[in-house]
mmCIF file with all atom_site columns, C-alpha atoms in Angstrom:
data_model
loop_
_atom_site.group_PDB
_atom_site.id
_atom_site.type_symbol
_atom_site.label_atom_id
_atom_site.label_alt_id
_atom_site.label_comp_id
_atom_site.label_asym_id
_atom_site.label_entity_id
_atom_site.label_seq_id
_atom_site.pdbx_PDB_ins_code
_atom_site.Cartn_x
_atom_site.Cartn_y
_atom_site.Cartn_z
_atom_site.occupancy
_atom_site.B_iso_or_equiv
_atom_site.pdbx_formal_charge
_atom_site.auth_seq_id
_atom_site.auth_comp_id
_atom_site.auth_asym_id
_atom_site.auth_atom_id
_atom_site.pdbx_PDB_model_num
ATOM 1   C CA . GLU A 1 1   ? 18.652 2.511   81.666  1.00 55.00 ? 1   GLU A CA 1
ATOM 2   C CA . THR A 1 2   ? 21.349 -0.096  82.069  1.00 65.00 ? 2   THR A CA 1
ATOM 3   C CA . GLY A 1 3   ? 23.461 0.500   78.979  1.00 93.00 ? 3   GLY A CA 1
ATOM 4   C CA . VAL A 1 4   ? 22.790 -3.082  77.894  1.00 96.00 ? 4   VAL A CA 1
ATOM 5   C CA . THR A 1 5   ? 19.609 -3.708  75.942  1.00 97.00 ? 5   THR A CA 1
ATOM 6   C CA . GLN A 1 6   ? 18.096 -7.120  75.341  1.00 97.00 ? 6   GLN A CA 1
ATOM 7   C CA . THR A 1 7   ? 15.293 -8.039  72.960  1.00 97.00 ? 7   THR A CA 1
ATOM 8   C CA . PRO A 1 8   ? 12.823 -9.568  73.098  1.00 97.00 ? 8   PRO A CA 1
ATOM 9   C CA . ARG A 1 9   ? 12.010 -9.357  76.791  1.00 96.00 ? 9   ARG A CA 1
ATOM 10  C CA . HIS A 1 10  ? 9.678  -12.339 76.527  1.00 96.00 ? 10  HIS A CA 1
ATOM 11  C CA . LEU A 1 11  ? 9.679  -15.195 74.038  1.00 95.00 ? 11  LEU A CA 1
ATOM 12  C CA . VAL A 1 12  ? 7.506  -18.279 73.766  1.00 94.00 ? 12  VAL A CA 1
ATOM 13  C CA . MET A 1 13  ? 8.552  -20.907 71.275  1.00 92.00 ? 13  MET A CA 1
ATOM 14  C CA . GLY A 1 14  ? 7.828  -24.465 70.338  1.00 89.00 ? 14  GLY A CA 1
ATOM 15  C CA . MET A 1 15  ? 10.494 -27.117 70.336  1.00 87.00 ? 15  MET A CA 1
ATOM 16  C CA . THR A 1 16  ? 10.816 -27.028 66.551  1.00 86.00 ? 16  THR A CA 1
ATOM 17  C CA . ASN A 1 17  ? 11.052 -23.254 66.192  1.00 87.00 ? 17  ASN A CA 1
ATOM 18  C CA . LYS A 1 18  ? 14.130 -21.184 65.449  1.00 93.00 ? 18  LYS A CA 1
ATOM 19  C CA . LYS A 1 19  ? 14.460 -17.852 67.185  1.00 95.00 ? 19  LYS A CA 1
ATOM 20  C CA . SER A 1 20  ? 17.176 -15.438 68.234  1.00 97.00 ? 20  SER A CA 1
ATOM 21  C CA . LEU A 1 21  ? 17.884 -13.309 71.265  1.00 97.00 ? 21  LEU A CA 1
ATOM 22  C CA . LYS A 1 22  ? 19.628 -10.001 70.725  1.00 98.00 ? 22  LYS A CA 1
ATOM 23  C CA . CYS A 1 23  ? 21.854 -7.976  73.007  1.00 98.00 ? 23  CYS A CA 1
ATOM 24  C CA . GLU A 1 24  ? 23.345 -4.551  72.403  1.00 97.00 ? 24  GLU A CA 1
ATOM 25  C CA . GLN A 1 25  ? 25.676 -2.660  74.709  1.00 96.00 ? 25  GLN A CA 1
ATOM 26  C CA . HIS A 1 26  ? 26.214 1.089   74.561  1.00 94.00 ? 26  HIS A CA 1
ATOM 27  C CA . LEU A 1 27  ? 29.089 1.225   77.042  1.00 93.00 ? 27  LEU A CA 1
ATOM 28  C CA . GLY A 1 28  ? 32.072 0.831   74.762  1.00 92.00 ? 28  GLY A CA 1
ATOM 29  C CA . HIS A 1 29  ? 32.989 -2.471  76.413  1.00 92.00 ? 29  HIS A CA 1
ATOM 30  C CA . ASN A 1 30  ? 35.107 -5.140  74.802  1.00 90.00 ? 30  ASN A CA 1
ATOM 31  C CA . ALA A 1 31  ? 33.687 -8.274  76.414  1.00 92.00 ? 31  ALA A CA 1
ATOM 32  C CA . MET A 1 32  ? 30.182 -9.700  76.271  1.00 93.00 ? 32  MET A CA 1
ATOM 33  C CA . TYR A 1 33  ? 28.580 -12.675 77.982  1.00 94.00 ? 33  TYR A CA 1
ATOM 34  C CA . TRP A 1 34  ? 25.519 -14.885 77.937  1.00 96.00 ? 34  TRP A CA 1
ATOM 35  C CA . TYR A 1 35  ? 24.261 -16.246 81.257  1.00 95.00 ? 35  TYR A CA 1
ATOM 36  C CA . LYS A 1 36  ? 21.346 -18.580 81.935  1.00 95.00 ? 36  LYS A CA 1
ATOM 37  C CA . GLN A 1 37  ? 19.276 -18.054 85.080  1.00 94.00 ? 37  GLN A CA 1
ATOM 38  C CA . SER A 1 38  ? 16.968 -20.891 86.074  1.00 92.00 ? 38  SER A CA 1
ATOM 39  C CA . ALA A 1 39  ? 14.826 -21.050 89.171  1.00 85.00 ? 39  ALA A CA 1
ATOM 40  C CA . LYS A 1 40  ? 16.699 -22.159 92.276  1.00 76.00 ? 40  LYS A CA 1
ATOM 41  C CA . LYS A 1 41  ? 20.009 -22.533 90.429  1.00 83.00 ? 41  LYS A CA 1
ATOM 42  C CA . PRO A 1 42  ? 23.123 -20.346 90.355  1.00 84.00 ? 42  PRO A CA 1
ATOM 43  C CA . LEU A 1 43  ? 23.704 -18.275 87.267  1.00 91.00 ? 43  LEU A CA 1
ATOM 44  C CA . GLU A 1 44  ? 25.303 -20.393 84.571  1.00 91.00 ? 44  GLU A CA 1
ATOM 45  C CA . LEU A 1 45  ? 27.902 -18.835 82.327  1.00 91.00 ? 45  LEU A CA 1
ATOM 46  C CA . MET A 1 46  ? 27.230 -19.951 78.750  1.00 94.00 ? 46  MET A CA 1
ATOM 47  C CA . PHE A 1 47  ? 29.487 -17.982 76.413  1.00 93.00 ? 47  PHE A CA 1
ATOM 48  C CA . VAL A 1 48  ? 32.087 -15.240 76.584  1.00 92.00 ? 48  VAL A CA 1
ATOM 49  C CA . TYR A 1 49  ? 33.272 -13.052 73.723  1.00 92.00 ? 49  TYR A CA 1
ATOM 50  C CA . SER A 1 50  ? 36.201 -10.693 73.778  1.00 87.00 ? 50  SER A CA 1
ATOM 51  C CA . LEU A 1 51  ? 36.627 -8.333  70.851  1.00 82.00 ? 51  LEU A CA 1
ATOM 52  C CA . GLU A 1 52  ? 34.227 -10.487 68.828  1.00 80.00 ? 52  GLU A CA 1
ATOM 53  C CA . GLU A 1 53  ? 36.198 -13.656 69.472  1.00 82.00 ? 53  GLU A CA 1
ATOM 54  C CA . ARG A 1 54  ? 34.646 -16.461 71.475  1.00 83.00 ? 54  ARG A CA 1
ATOM 55  C CA . VAL A 1 55  ? 36.853 -17.255 74.454  1.00 81.00 ? 55  VAL A CA 1
ATOM 56  C CA . GLU A 1 56  ? 34.540 -19.490 76.433  1.00 79.00 ? 56  GLU A CA 1
ATOM 57  C CA . ASN A 1 57  ? 31.961 -22.090 75.553  1.00 77.00 ? 57  ASN A CA 1
ATOM 58  C CA . ASN A 1 58  ? 30.915 -23.578 78.822  1.00 77.00 ? 58  ASN A CA 1
ATOM 59  C CA . SER A 1 59  ? 29.753 -27.009 77.628  1.00 86.00 ? 59  SER A CA 1
ATOM 60  C CA . VAL A 1 60  ? 26.594 -25.549 76.197  1.00 93.00 ? 60  VAL A CA 1
ATOM 61  C CA . PRO A 1 61  ? 24.472 -27.791 73.920  1.00 93.00 ? 61  PRO A CA 1
ATOM 62  C CA . SER A 1 62  ? 24.729 -27.046 70.233  1.00 93.00 ? 62  SER A CA 1
ATOM 63  C CA . ARG A 1 63  ? 21.062 -26.039 70.074  1.00 94.00 ? 63  ARG A CA 1
ATOM 64  C CA . PHE A 1 64  ? 22.361 -22.719 71.457  1.00 96.00 ? 64  PHE A CA 1
ATOM 65  C CA . SER A 1 65  ? 24.504 -20.885 68.925  1.00 95.00 ? 65  SER A CA 1
ATOM 66  C CA . PRO A 1 66  ? 26.089 -17.535 69.773  1.00 95.00 ? 66  PRO A CA 1
ATOM 67  C CA . GLU A 1 67  ? 27.128 -14.863 67.335  1.00 95.00 ? 67  GLU A CA 1
ATOM 68  C CA . CYS A 1 68  ? 29.097 -11.695 67.958  1.00 95.00 ? 68  CYS A CA 1
ATOM 69  C CA . PRO A 1 69  ? 29.329 -9.613  64.768  1.00 94.00 ? 69  PRO A CA 1
ATOM 70  C CA . ASN A 1 70  ? 31.003 -6.675  66.539  1.00 92.00 ? 70  ASN A CA 1
ATOM 71  C CA . SER A 1 71  ? 31.909 -5.640  70.055  1.00 90.00 ? 71  SER A CA 1
ATOM 72  C CA . SER A 1 72  ? 28.531 -3.968  70.621  1.00 94.00 ? 72  SER A CA 1
ATOM 73  C CA . HIS A 1 73  ? 26.212 -6.766  69.552  1.00 96.00 ? 73  HIS A CA 1
ATOM 74  C CA . LEU A 1 74  ? 25.689 -10.303 70.722  1.00 97.00 ? 74  LEU A CA 1
ATOM 75  C CA . PHE A 1 75  ? 23.116 -12.821 69.561  1.00 97.00 ? 75  PHE A CA 1
ATOM 76  C CA . LEU A 1 76  ? 21.975 -16.168 70.849  1.00 97.00 ? 76  LEU A CA 1
ATOM 77  C CA . HIS A 1 77  ? 20.401 -18.305 68.126  1.00 97.00 ? 77  HIS A CA 1
ATOM 78  C CA . LEU A 1 78  ? 17.998 -20.935 69.397  1.00 96.00 ? 78  LEU A CA 1
ATOM 79  C CA . HIS A 1 79  ? 16.792 -24.052 67.612  1.00 93.00 ? 79  HIS A CA 1
ATOM 80  C CA . THR A 1 80  ? 15.102 -27.312 68.598  1.00 93.00 ? 80  THR A CA 1
ATOM 81  C CA . LEU A 1 81  ? 15.078 -26.326 72.248  1.00 93.00 ? 81  LEU A CA 1
ATOM 82  C CA . GLN A 1 82  ? 13.744 -28.448 75.082  1.00 93.00 ? 82  GLN A CA 1
ATOM 83  C CA . PRO A 1 83  ? 11.276 -27.412 77.793  1.00 93.00 ? 83  PRO A CA 1
ATOM 84  C CA . GLU A 1 84  ? 14.112 -27.502 80.350  1.00 93.00 ? 84  GLU A CA 1
ATOM 85  C CA . ASP A 1 85  ? 15.746 -24.663 78.417  1.00 95.00 ? 85  ASP A CA 1
ATOM 86  C CA . SER A 1 86  ? 13.019 -22.344 79.676  1.00 95.00 ? 86  SER A CA 1
ATOM 87  C CA . ALA A 1 87  ? 14.819 -19.711 81.724  1.00 95.00 ? 87  ALA A CA 1
ATOM 88  C CA . LEU A 1 88  ? 15.856 -16.100 81.918  1.00 96.00 ? 88  LEU A CA 1
ATOM 89  C CA . TYR A 1 89  ? 18.760 -15.439 79.561  1.00 97.00 ? 89  TYR A CA 1
ATOM 90  C CA . LEU A 1 90  ? 20.935 -12.576 80.645  1.00 96.00 ? 90  LEU A CA 1
ATOM 91  C CA . CYS A 1 91  ? 23.416 -10.692 78.538  1.00 97.00 ? 91  CYS A CA 1
ATOM 92  C CA . ALA A 1 92  ? 26.237 -8.814  80.210  1.00 95.00 ? 92  ALA A CA 1
ATOM 93  C CA . SER A 1 93  ? 29.261 -6.788  79.236  1.00 94.00 ? 93  SER A CA 1
ATOM 94  C CA . SER A 1 94  ? 32.477 -5.746  80.898  1.00 91.00 ? 94  SER A CA 1
ATOM 95  C CA . GLN A 1 95  ? 35.267 -3.414  80.007  1.00 87.00 ? 95  GLN A CA 1
ATOM 96  C CA . GLY A 1 96  ? 37.592 -6.277  79.207  1.00 78.00 ? 96  GLY A CA 1
ATOM 97  C CA . LEU A 1 97  ? 38.751 -9.652  80.442  1.00 74.00 ? 97  LEU A CA 1
ATOM 98  C CA . GLY A 1 98  ? 41.612 -8.729  82.717  1.00 65.00 ? 98  GLY A CA 1
ATOM 99  C CA . GLY A 1 99  ? 44.519 -6.433  83.254  1.00 59.00 ? 99  GLY A CA 1
ATOM 100 C CA . SER A 1 100 ? 43.269 -3.052  84.386  1.00 59.00 ? 100 SER A CA 1
ATOM 101 C CA . ASP A 1 101 ? 39.660 -4.186  84.101  1.00 67.00 ? 101 ASP A CA 1
ATOM 102 C CA . THR A 1 102 ? 38.362 -4.904  87.598  1.00 71.00 ? 102 THR A CA 1
ATOM 103 C CA . GLY A 1 103 ? 35.606 -6.936  86.155  1.00 80.00 ? 103 GLY A CA 1
ATOM 104 C CA . GLU A 1 104 ? 32.185 -5.755  87.208  1.00 89.00 ? 104 GLU A CA 1
ATOM 105 C CA . LEU A 1 105 ? 29.516 -6.913  84.844  1.00 93.00 ? 105 LEU A CA 1
ATOM 106 C CA . PHE A 1 106 ? 26.761 -4.764  83.420  1.00 94.00 ? 106 PHE A CA 1
ATOM 107 C CA . PHE A 1 107 ? 23.611 -6.757  82.748  1.00 96.00 ? 107 PHE A CA 1
ATOM 108 C CA . GLY A 1 108 ? 20.659 -6.315  80.485  1.00 96.00 ? 108 GLY A CA 1
ATOM 109 C CA . GLU A 1 109 ? 17.112 -6.832  81.700  1.00 95.00 ? 109 GLU A CA 1
ATOM 110 C CA . GLY A 1 110 ? 17.056 -10.372 80.381  1.00 96.00 ? 110 GLY A CA 1
ATOM 111 C CA . SER A 1 111 ? 14.968 -12.335 77.903  1.00 97.00 ? 111 SER A CA 1
ATOM 112 C CA . ARG A 1 112 ? 12.430 -14.653 79.517  1.00 96.00 ? 112 ARG A CA 1
ATOM 113 C CA . LEU A 1 113 ? 12.226 -17.758 77.339  1.00 96.00 ? 113 LEU A CA 1
ATOM 114 C CA . THR A 1 114 ? 9.453  -20.324 77.570  1.00 95.00 ? 114 THR A CA 1
ATOM 115 C CA . VAL A 1 115 ? 9.743  -23.495 75.508  1.00 94.00 ? 115 VAL A CA 1
ATOM 116 C CA . LEU A 1 116 ? 6.500  -25.384 75.017  1.00 92.00 ? 116 LEU A CA 1
ATOM 117 C CA . ALA B 2 1   ? 37.467 -25.538 92.039  1.00 71.00 ? 1   ALA B CA 1
ATOM 118 C CA . GLN B 2 2   ? 36.309 -22.040 92.730  1.00 79.00 ? 2   GLN B CA 1
ATOM 119 C CA . SER B 2 3   ? 33.001 -21.650 94.518  1.00 88.00 ? 3   SER B CA 1
ATOM 120 C CA . VAL B 2 4   ? 30.837 -19.091 96.234  1.00 93.00 ? 4   VAL B CA 1
ATOM 121 C CA . ALA B 2 5   ? 28.457 -19.965 99.043  1.00 95.00 ? 5   ALA B CA 1
ATOM 122 C CA . GLN B 2 6   ? 25.516 -17.961 100.257 1.00 96.00 ? 6   GLN B CA 1
ATOM 123 C CA . PRO B 2 7   ? 24.324 -20.033 103.199 1.00 95.00 ? 7   PRO B CA 1
ATOM 124 C CA . GLU B 2 8   ? 20.915 -18.397 103.551 1.00 96.00 ? 8   GLU B CA 1
ATOM 125 C CA . ASP B 2 9   ? 18.221 -18.803 100.916 1.00 94.00 ? 9   ASP B CA 1
ATOM 126 C CA . GLN B 2 10  ? 16.259 -16.011 102.557 1.00 97.00 ? 10  GLN B CA 1
ATOM 127 C CA . VAL B 2 11  ? 16.840 -13.251 105.075 1.00 98.00 ? 11  VAL B CA 1
ATOM 128 C CA . ASN B 2 12  ? 13.969 -11.477 106.806 1.00 98.00 ? 12  ASN B CA 1
ATOM 129 C CA . VAL B 2 13  ? 14.464 -8.160  108.545 1.00 98.00 ? 13  VAL B CA 1
ATOM 130 C CA . ALA B 2 14  ? 12.234 -5.375  109.814 1.00 98.00 ? 14  ALA B CA 1
ATOM 131 C CA . GLU B 2 15  ? 12.491 -1.957  108.231 1.00 98.00 ? 15  GLU B CA 1
ATOM 132 C CA . GLY B 2 16  ? 14.939 0.243   110.082 1.00 97.00 ? 16  GLY B CA 1
ATOM 133 C CA . ASN B 2 17  ? 16.927 -2.697  111.443 1.00 98.00 ? 17  ASN B CA 1
ATOM 134 C CA . PRO B 2 18  ? 20.426 -3.557  110.282 1.00 97.00 ? 18  PRO B CA 1
ATOM 135 C CA . LEU B 2 19  ? 20.773 -6.321  107.728 1.00 97.00 ? 19  LEU B CA 1
ATOM 136 C CA . THR B 2 20  ? 23.510 -8.788  106.852 1.00 98.00 ? 20  THR B CA 1
ATOM 137 C CA . VAL B 2 21  ? 23.612 -11.107 103.876 1.00 98.00 ? 21  VAL B CA 1
ATOM 138 C CA . LYS B 2 22  ? 26.371 -13.676 104.167 1.00 98.00 ? 22  LYS B CA 1
ATOM 139 C CA . CYS B 2 23  ? 28.865 -14.855 101.581 1.00 97.00 ? 23  CYS B CA 1
ATOM 140 C CA . THR B 2 24  ? 31.900 -17.096 101.762 1.00 97.00 ? 24  THR B CA 1
ATOM 141 C CA . TYR B 2 25  ? 34.154 -18.085 98.924  1.00 93.00 ? 25  TYR B CA 1
ATOM 142 C CA . SER B 2 26  ? 36.652 -20.749 98.066  1.00 90.00 ? 26  SER B CA 1
ATOM 143 C CA . VAL B 2 27  ? 39.206 -19.311 95.665  1.00 83.00 ? 27  VAL B CA 1
ATOM 144 C CA . SER B 2 28  ? 42.972 -19.495 95.789  1.00 79.00 ? 28  SER B CA 1
ATOM 145 C CA . GLY B 2 29  ? 44.955 -16.335 95.354  1.00 79.00 ? 29  GLY B CA 1
ATOM 146 C CA . ASN B 2 30  ? 43.464 -12.857 95.504  1.00 81.00 ? 30  ASN B CA 1
ATOM 147 C CA . PRO B 2 31  ? 40.136 -12.724 93.704  1.00 85.00 ? 31  PRO B CA 1
ATOM 148 C CA . TYR B 2 32  ? 37.937 -9.751  93.096  1.00 90.00 ? 32  TYR B CA 1
ATOM 149 C CA . LEU B 2 33  ? 34.701 -9.903  95.092  1.00 93.00 ? 33  LEU B CA 1
ATOM 150 C CA . PHE B 2 34  ? 31.346 -8.441  94.114  1.00 95.00 ? 34  PHE B CA 1
ATOM 151 C CA . TRP B 2 35  ? 27.759 -8.017  95.204  1.00 97.00 ? 35  TRP B CA 1
ATOM 152 C CA . TYR B 2 36  ? 24.903 -7.683  92.744  1.00 97.00 ? 36  TYR B CA 1
ATOM 153 C CA . VAL B 2 37  ? 21.197 -7.102  93.310  1.00 97.00 ? 37  VAL B CA 1
ATOM 154 C CA . GLN B 2 38  ? 18.285 -8.294  91.188  1.00 96.00 ? 38  GLN B CA 1
ATOM 155 C CA . TYR B 2 39  ? 14.821 -6.785  91.435  1.00 94.00 ? 39  TYR B CA 1
ATOM 156 C CA . PRO B 2 40  ? 11.819 -8.734  90.081  1.00 89.00 ? 40  PRO B CA 1
ATOM 157 C CA . ASN B 2 41  ? 11.814 -9.143  86.305  1.00 83.00 ? 41  ASN B CA 1
ATOM 158 C CA . ARG B 2 42  ? 15.054 -7.233  85.970  1.00 88.00 ? 42  ARG B CA 1
ATOM 159 C CA . GLY B 2 43  ? 18.685 -8.005  85.258  1.00 91.00 ? 43  GLY B CA 1
ATOM 160 C CA . LEU B 2 44  ? 21.416 -7.925  87.877  1.00 95.00 ? 44  LEU B CA 1
ATOM 161 C CA . GLN B 2 45  ? 22.795 -4.583  89.025  1.00 95.00 ? 45  GLN B CA 1
ATOM 162 C CA . PHE B 2 46  ? 26.308 -4.092  90.372  1.00 94.00 ? 46  PHE B CA 1
ATOM 163 C CA . LEU B 2 47  ? 26.318 -2.905  94.011  1.00 96.00 ? 47  LEU B CA 1
ATOM 164 C CA . LEU B 2 48  ? 29.935 -2.894  95.123  1.00 95.00 ? 48  LEU B CA 1
ATOM 165 C CA . LYS B 2 49  ? 33.288 -4.621  94.803  1.00 94.00 ? 49  LYS B CA 1
ATOM 166 C CA . TYR B 2 50  ? 36.442 -5.393  96.717  1.00 93.00 ? 50  TYR B CA 1
ATOM 167 C CA . ILE B 2 51  ? 39.702 -5.345  94.818  1.00 88.00 ? 51  ILE B CA 1
ATOM 168 C CA . THR B 2 52  ? 42.331 -4.460  97.395  1.00 86.00 ? 52  THR B CA 1
ATOM 169 C CA . GLY B 2 53  ? 42.896 -2.091  100.291 1.00 87.00 ? 53  GLY B CA 1
ATOM 170 C CA . ASP B 2 54  ? 40.415 -1.199  103.015 1.00 90.00 ? 54  ASP B CA 1
ATOM 171 C CA . ASN B 2 55  ? 38.419 -4.231  104.105 1.00 92.00 ? 55  ASN B CA 1
ATOM 172 C CA . LEU B 2 56  ? 35.191 -2.239  104.322 1.00 95.00 ? 56  LEU B CA 1
ATOM 173 C CA . VAL B 2 57  ? 33.883 -1.161  100.953 1.00 96.00 ? 57  VAL B CA 1
ATOM 174 C CA . LYS B 2 58  ? 30.912 1.081   100.355 1.00 95.00 ? 58  LYS B CA 1
ATOM 175 C CA . GLY B 2 59  ? 28.542 0.810   97.454  1.00 94.00 ? 59  GLY B CA 1
ATOM 176 C CA . SER B 2 60  ? 25.227 1.903   96.058  1.00 91.00 ? 60  SER B CA 1
ATOM 177 C CA . TYR B 2 61  ? 22.029 2.521   98.031  1.00 92.00 ? 61  TYR B CA 1
ATOM 178 C CA . GLY B 2 62  ? 23.831 2.668   101.395 1.00 95.00 ? 62  GLY B CA 1
ATOM 179 C CA . PHE B 2 63  ? 25.161 -0.882  101.211 1.00 97.00 ? 63  PHE B CA 1
ATOM 180 C CA . GLU B 2 64  ? 28.605 -1.864  102.370 1.00 97.00 ? 64  GLU B CA 1
ATOM 181 C CA . ALA B 2 65  ? 30.528 -5.105  102.566 1.00 98.00 ? 65  ALA B CA 1
ATOM 182 C CA . GLU B 2 66  ? 33.289 -6.351  104.788 1.00 96.00 ? 66  GLU B CA 1
ATOM 183 C CA . PHE B 2 67  ? 36.100 -8.457  103.393 1.00 95.00 ? 67  PHE B CA 1
ATOM 184 C CA . ASN B 2 68  ? 37.653 -10.936 105.801 1.00 94.00 ? 68  ASN B CA 1
ATOM 185 C CA . LYS B 2 69  ? 40.557 -12.813 104.276 1.00 91.00 ? 69  LYS B CA 1
ATOM 186 C CA . SER B 2 70  ? 41.094 -15.236 107.146 1.00 92.00 ? 70  SER B CA 1
ATOM 187 C CA . GLN B 2 71  ? 37.469 -16.305 107.063 1.00 94.00 ? 71  GLN B CA 1
ATOM 188 C CA . THR B 2 72  ? 37.203 -15.993 103.274 1.00 93.00 ? 72  THR B CA 1
ATOM 189 C CA . SER B 2 73  ? 34.010 -14.040 103.723 1.00 96.00 ? 73  SER B CA 1
ATOM 190 C CA . PHE B 2 74  ? 32.493 -10.998 102.095 1.00 97.00 ? 74  PHE B CA 1
ATOM 191 C CA . HIS B 2 75  ? 29.264 -10.219 103.933 1.00 98.00 ? 75  HIS B CA 1
ATOM 192 C CA . LEU B 2 76  ? 26.903 -7.530  102.677 1.00 98.00 ? 76  LEU B CA 1
ATOM 193 C CA . LYS B 2 77  ? 25.570 -5.092  105.261 1.00 98.00 ? 77  LYS B CA 1
ATOM 194 C CA . LYS B 2 78  ? 23.332 -2.093  105.640 1.00 98.00 ? 78  LYS B CA 1
ATOM 195 C CA . PRO B 2 79  ? 22.797 -0.186  108.889 1.00 97.00 ? 79  PRO B CA 1
ATOM 196 C CA . SER B 2 80  ? 19.093 0.485   108.338 1.00 97.00 ? 80  SER B CA 1
ATOM 197 C CA . ALA B 2 81  ? 17.008 -1.607  105.943 1.00 97.00 ? 81  ALA B CA 1
ATOM 198 C CA . LEU B 2 82  ? 14.301 -0.199  103.687 1.00 97.00 ? 82  LEU B CA 1
ATOM 199 C CA . VAL B 2 83  ? 11.293 -2.026  102.279 1.00 97.00 ? 83  VAL B CA 1
ATOM 200 C CA . SER B 2 84  ? 12.626 -1.126  98.842  1.00 96.00 ? 84  SER B CA 1
ATOM 201 C CA . ASP B 2 85  ? 15.773 -3.185  99.575  1.00 97.00 ? 85  ASP B CA 1
ATOM 202 C CA . SER B 2 86  ? 13.696 -6.335  99.186  1.00 97.00 ? 86  SER B CA 1
ATOM 203 C CA . ALA B 2 87  ? 15.305 -8.186  96.280  1.00 97.00 ? 87  ALA B CA 1
ATOM 204 C CA . LEU B 2 88  ? 17.584 -11.071 95.351  1.00 96.00 ? 88  LEU B CA 1
ATOM 205 C CA . TYR B 2 89  ? 21.240 -10.553 96.215  1.00 97.00 ? 89  TYR B CA 1
ATOM 206 C CA . PHE B 2 90  ? 24.157 -12.339 94.597  1.00 97.00 ? 90  PHE B CA 1
ATOM 207 C CA . CYS B 2 91  ? 27.725 -12.598 95.789  1.00 97.00 ? 91  CYS B CA 1
ATOM 208 C CA . ALA B 2 92  ? 30.307 -13.217 93.074  1.00 94.00 ? 92  ALA B CA 1
ATOM 209 C CA . VAL B 2 93  ? 34.031 -13.739 92.634  1.00 91.00 ? 93  VAL B CA 1
ATOM 210 C CA . ARG B 2 94  ? 36.333 -13.255 89.697  1.00 87.00 ? 94  ARG B CA 1
ATOM 211 C CA . GLY B 2 95  ? 40.013 -13.946 89.190  1.00 76.00 ? 95  GLY B CA 1
ATOM 212 C CA . GLY B 2 96  ? 42.306 -15.514 91.725  1.00 63.00 ? 96  GLY B CA 1
ATOM 213 C CA . ASN B 2 97  ? 44.972 -17.989 90.725  1.00 56.00 ? 97  ASN B CA 1
ATOM 214 C CA . THR B 2 98  ? 42.851 -20.037 88.371  1.00 54.00 ? 98  THR B CA 1
ATOM 215 C CA . GLY B 2 99  ? 39.691 -18.073 87.775  1.00 58.00 ? 99  GLY B CA 1
ATOM 216 C CA . GLY B 2 100 ? 40.839 -15.670 85.136  1.00 69.00 ? 100 GLY B CA 1
ATOM 217 C CA . PHE B 2 101 ? 38.059 -13.647 83.639  1.00 75.00 ? 101 PHE B CA 1
ATOM 218 C CA . LYS B 2 102 ? 35.160 -15.861 84.712  1.00 82.00 ? 102 LYS B CA 1
ATOM 219 C CA . THR B 2 103 ? 32.738 -14.464 87.269  1.00 88.00 ? 103 THR B CA 1
ATOM 220 C CA . ILE B 2 104 ? 31.333 -17.164 89.529  1.00 88.00 ? 104 ILE B CA 1
ATOM 221 C CA . PHE B 2 105 ? 28.048 -16.388 91.273  1.00 92.00 ? 105 PHE B CA 1
ATOM 222 C CA . GLY B 2 106 ? 26.522 -17.702 94.456  1.00 93.00 ? 106 GLY B CA 1
ATOM 223 C CA . ALA B 2 107 ? 23.019 -19.119 94.398  1.00 93.00 ? 107 ALA B CA 1
ATOM 224 C CA . GLY B 2 108 ? 21.526 -15.897 95.696  1.00 95.00 ? 108 GLY B CA 1
ATOM 225 C CA . THR B 2 109 ? 19.827 -14.787 98.908  1.00 96.00 ? 109 THR B CA 1
ATOM 226 C CA . ARG B 2 110 ? 16.344 -13.361 98.880  1.00 96.00 ? 110 ARG B CA 1
ATOM 227 C CA . LEU B 2 111 ? 15.978 -10.410 101.242 1.00 98.00 ? 111 LEU B CA 1
ATOM 228 C CA . PHE B 2 112 ? 12.556 -9.512  102.610 1.00 97.00 ? 112 PHE B CA 1
ATOM 229 C CA . VAL B 2 113 ? 12.265 -6.239  104.481 1.00 97.00 ? 113 VAL B CA 1
ATOM 230 C CA . LYS B 2 114 ? 8.994  -5.932  106.380 1.00 96.00 ? 114 LYS B CA 1
ATOM 231 C CA . ALA B 2 115 ? 7.427  -2.565  107.087 1.00 95.00 ? 115 ALA B CA 1
#
């Protein structure tokens, strides 16, 4: 039990499909993140939300569209993806973005995406 | 630009021997430093952090890390390795003068502990 739940754990989609990844945190945190983990590459920060407001969009292509309806839920909407987008997508949360928050991240188990 | 380097792609150690996984960082100011572990098909788990104070910090599963400001290093250590420690380990930094809330990760070091 990590306190951060991601669904689905595995997803296979064609390049013309539309799908969504879901993340829910049960920790009462105020910040949520999407990271991309590809083989042999460092983790790439994609998006950051604080109190439902997007504070970081790290030059991510528009075929990835985040949504944060409340501080407990985070979505990543996917459309017209490319095979190179195949990766493990990790959701994380933290208490906040600074101040008294010392910043450790709490990760979900990840959603393994394969784009055919 | 901020960066984190983990110079070893892989570390091999025999069970019962001490282990060290190296990390150096390039961040101005006083960042927060972290180690995370990732087991196969799982997300990352927080192991330990350095914020301020004692240079030796202790974390989960018997791991500890030593902060060295002059060498800008934060090496992960364990006195006696277990086979179950085999996993992917990530060093990370957050904060400093320009980093703000972003956590920057190293590329990871795969640890193999042989029985």
